[in-house]
Coordinates of C-alpha atoms in Angstrom, one line a residue:
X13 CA 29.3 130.5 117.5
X14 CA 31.8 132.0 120.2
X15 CA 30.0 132.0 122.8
X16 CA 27.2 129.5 123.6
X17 CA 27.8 128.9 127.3
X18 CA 24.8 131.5 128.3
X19 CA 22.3 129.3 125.7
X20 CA 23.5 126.2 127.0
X21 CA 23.1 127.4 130.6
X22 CA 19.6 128.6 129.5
X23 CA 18.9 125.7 127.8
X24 CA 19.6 123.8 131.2
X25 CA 17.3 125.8 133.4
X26 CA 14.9 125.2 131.2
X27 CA 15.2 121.9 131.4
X28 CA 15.4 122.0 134.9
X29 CA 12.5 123.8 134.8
X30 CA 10.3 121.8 132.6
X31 CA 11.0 119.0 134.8
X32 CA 10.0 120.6 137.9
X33 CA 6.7 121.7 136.5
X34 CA 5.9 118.1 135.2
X35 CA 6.7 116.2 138.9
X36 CA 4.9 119.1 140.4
X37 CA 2.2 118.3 138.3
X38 CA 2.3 114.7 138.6
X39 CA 2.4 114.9 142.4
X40 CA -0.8 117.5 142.9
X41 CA -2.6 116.3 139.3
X42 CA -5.1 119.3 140.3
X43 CA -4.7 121.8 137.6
X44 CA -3.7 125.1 139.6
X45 CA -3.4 128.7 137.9
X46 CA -0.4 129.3 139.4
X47 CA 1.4 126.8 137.1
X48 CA 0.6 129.2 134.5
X49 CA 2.5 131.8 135.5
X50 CA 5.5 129.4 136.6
X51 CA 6.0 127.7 133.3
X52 CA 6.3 131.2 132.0
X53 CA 10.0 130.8 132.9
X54 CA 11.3 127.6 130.9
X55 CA 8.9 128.8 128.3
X56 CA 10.9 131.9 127.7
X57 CA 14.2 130.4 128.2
X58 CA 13.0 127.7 125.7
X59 CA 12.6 131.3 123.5
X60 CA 16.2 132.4 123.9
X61 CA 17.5 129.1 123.3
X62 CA 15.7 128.4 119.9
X63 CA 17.0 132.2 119.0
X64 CA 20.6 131.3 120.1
X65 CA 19.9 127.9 117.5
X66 CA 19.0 130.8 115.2
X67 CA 22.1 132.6 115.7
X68 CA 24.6 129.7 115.6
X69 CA 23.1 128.8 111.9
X70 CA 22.1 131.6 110.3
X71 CA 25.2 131.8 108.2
X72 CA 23.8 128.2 106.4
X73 CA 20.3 128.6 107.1
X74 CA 17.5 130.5 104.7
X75 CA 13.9 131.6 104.4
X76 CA 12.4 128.3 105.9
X77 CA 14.8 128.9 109.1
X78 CA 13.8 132.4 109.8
X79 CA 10.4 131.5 109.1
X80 CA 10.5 129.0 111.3
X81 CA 11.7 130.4 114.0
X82 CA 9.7 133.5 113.6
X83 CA 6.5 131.5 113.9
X84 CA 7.5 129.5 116.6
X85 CA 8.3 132.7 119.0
X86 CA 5.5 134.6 117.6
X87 CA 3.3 131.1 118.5
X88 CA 5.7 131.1 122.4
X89 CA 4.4 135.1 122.6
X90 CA 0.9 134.8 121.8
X91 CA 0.5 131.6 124.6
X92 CA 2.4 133.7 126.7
X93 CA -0.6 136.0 126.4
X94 CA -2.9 133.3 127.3
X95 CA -1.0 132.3 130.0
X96 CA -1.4 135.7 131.5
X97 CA -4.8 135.8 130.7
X98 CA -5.8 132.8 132.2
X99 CA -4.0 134.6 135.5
X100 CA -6.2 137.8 135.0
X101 CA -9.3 135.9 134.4
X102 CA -9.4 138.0 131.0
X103 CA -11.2 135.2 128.4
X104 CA -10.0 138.0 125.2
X105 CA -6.5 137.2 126.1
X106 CA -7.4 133.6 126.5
X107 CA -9.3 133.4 123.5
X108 CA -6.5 135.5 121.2
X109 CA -3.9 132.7 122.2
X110 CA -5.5 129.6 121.9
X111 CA -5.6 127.7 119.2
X112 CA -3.6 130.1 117.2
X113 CA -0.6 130.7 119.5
X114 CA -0.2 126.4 120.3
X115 CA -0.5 125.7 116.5
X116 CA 1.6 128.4 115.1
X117 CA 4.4 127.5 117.4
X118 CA 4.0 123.9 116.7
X119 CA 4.0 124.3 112.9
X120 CA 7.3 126.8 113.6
X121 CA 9.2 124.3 115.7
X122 CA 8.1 122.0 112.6
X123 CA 9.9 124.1 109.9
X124 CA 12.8 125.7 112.1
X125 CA 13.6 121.9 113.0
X126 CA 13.7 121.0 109.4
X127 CA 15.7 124.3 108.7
X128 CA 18.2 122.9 111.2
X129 CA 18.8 119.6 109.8
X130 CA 19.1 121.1 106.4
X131 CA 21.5 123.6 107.5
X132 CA 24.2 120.5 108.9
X133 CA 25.6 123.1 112.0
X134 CA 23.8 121.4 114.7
X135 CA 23.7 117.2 114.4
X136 CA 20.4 115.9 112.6
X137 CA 19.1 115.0 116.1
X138 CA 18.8 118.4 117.9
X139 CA 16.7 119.4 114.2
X140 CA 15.3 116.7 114.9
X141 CA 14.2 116.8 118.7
X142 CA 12.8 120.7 118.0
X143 CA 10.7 119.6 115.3
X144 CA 9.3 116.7 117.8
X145 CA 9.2 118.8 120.7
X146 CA 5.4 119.9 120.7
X147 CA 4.6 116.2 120.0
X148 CA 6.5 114.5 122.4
X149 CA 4.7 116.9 125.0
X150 CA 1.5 115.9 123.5
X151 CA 2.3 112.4 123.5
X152 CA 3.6 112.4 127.5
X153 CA 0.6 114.4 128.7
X154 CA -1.3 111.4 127.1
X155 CA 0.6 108.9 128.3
X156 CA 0.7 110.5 132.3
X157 CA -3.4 111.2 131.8
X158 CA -3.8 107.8 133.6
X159 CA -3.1 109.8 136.6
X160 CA -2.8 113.7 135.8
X161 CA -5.8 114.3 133.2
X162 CA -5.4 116.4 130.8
X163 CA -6.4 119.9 131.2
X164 CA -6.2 123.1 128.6
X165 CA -4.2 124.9 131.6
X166 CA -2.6 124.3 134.8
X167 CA -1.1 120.9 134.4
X168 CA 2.0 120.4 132.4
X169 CA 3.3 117.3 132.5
X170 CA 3.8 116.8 128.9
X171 CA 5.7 120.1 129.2
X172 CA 8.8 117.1 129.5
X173 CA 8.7 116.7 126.0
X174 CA 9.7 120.3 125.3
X175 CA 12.5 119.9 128.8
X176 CA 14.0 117.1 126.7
X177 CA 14.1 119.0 123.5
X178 CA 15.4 122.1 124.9
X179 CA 18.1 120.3 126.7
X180 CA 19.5 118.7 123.6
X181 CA 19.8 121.9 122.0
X182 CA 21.7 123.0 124.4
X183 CA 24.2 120.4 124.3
X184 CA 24.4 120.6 120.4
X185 CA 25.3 124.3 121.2
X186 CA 27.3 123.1 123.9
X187 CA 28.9 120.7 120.7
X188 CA 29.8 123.2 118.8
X189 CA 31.3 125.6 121.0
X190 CA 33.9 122.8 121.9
X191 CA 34.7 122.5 118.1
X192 CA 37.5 124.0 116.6
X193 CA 37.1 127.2 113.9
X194 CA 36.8 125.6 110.4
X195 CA 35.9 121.9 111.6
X196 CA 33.5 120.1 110.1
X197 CA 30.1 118.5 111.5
X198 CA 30.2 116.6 114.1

């Protein structure tokens, strides 16, 4: 990949942004609406990162990738929609993108993360992290509910596990930018 400075930047304010929407949560543990707009923003930069993953492998990567990262965007869209419905106090919206939108973009960032490891462009671990991304926010939101309980919207503290996923993609990326044509894995 020439150029993955714009990914990596992306992949930053994402992270930057993930983690602002977690403390902001932990701080007020009120679930507020607005939040749902907000995380709209390291959500979709989350988006153009995992297509910029796509991009840097798709000369070694297959069926599984594309499927993967297919599903996991489609699943990023369609919660998107929910998002936006929750905003609009429209319950078809809300009820189109839950539970298909969550489950298709975990199962996605499952295949698209195996996809990467198979493909050997990117170390195992950012594969890795993007398969576990959706579960390490699960498992933070759990862990945090002693003080933030959990809520189908409005609250996003286990949005950290997808801020620490995100940002190691974008330092693989950042990897193999720094690599020279023709080397090897890292």
């Amino acid at each position: 990949m020439k150029n993955a400075s714009p990914y990596v930047t992306m992949a930053v304010v994402s992270f930057l942004g993930w983690v602002a929407m977690a403390a902001e949560s932990f701080v007020a543990p009120p679930p507020q609406d607005y939040r749902d707009v907000l995380v709209l923003i390291p959500w979709t930069l989350y988006a153009i990162v995992l297509a910029g993953v796509g991009q840097a492998q798709r000369h070694r990567s297959g069926r599984l990738a594309r499927a993967g990262l297919i599903g996991a965007i489609a699943g990023m869209a369609l919660s998107a929609v929910g998002n936006v419905g929750i905003m609009l106090g429209n319950d078809g919206m809300v009820a189109v993108s839950f539970p298909i939108g969550p489950g298709l973009f975990s199962l996605g960032l499952l295949l698209f993360g195996i996809a990467t490891v198979r493909a050997r462009v990117l170390p195992w671990w950012a594969g890795t992290a993007m398969a576990l991304s959706q579960p390490m926010a699960i498992a933070i939101g759990v862990a945090l509910a002693w003080h933030v309980p959990l809520n189908p919207h409005g609250s996003y503290t286990g949005g950290l596990g997808h801020g620490i996923a995100v940002l190691l993609l974008g330092i693989a990326l950042s990897r193999l930018q720094c690599r020279p044509a023709g080397a090897g894995r890292p």
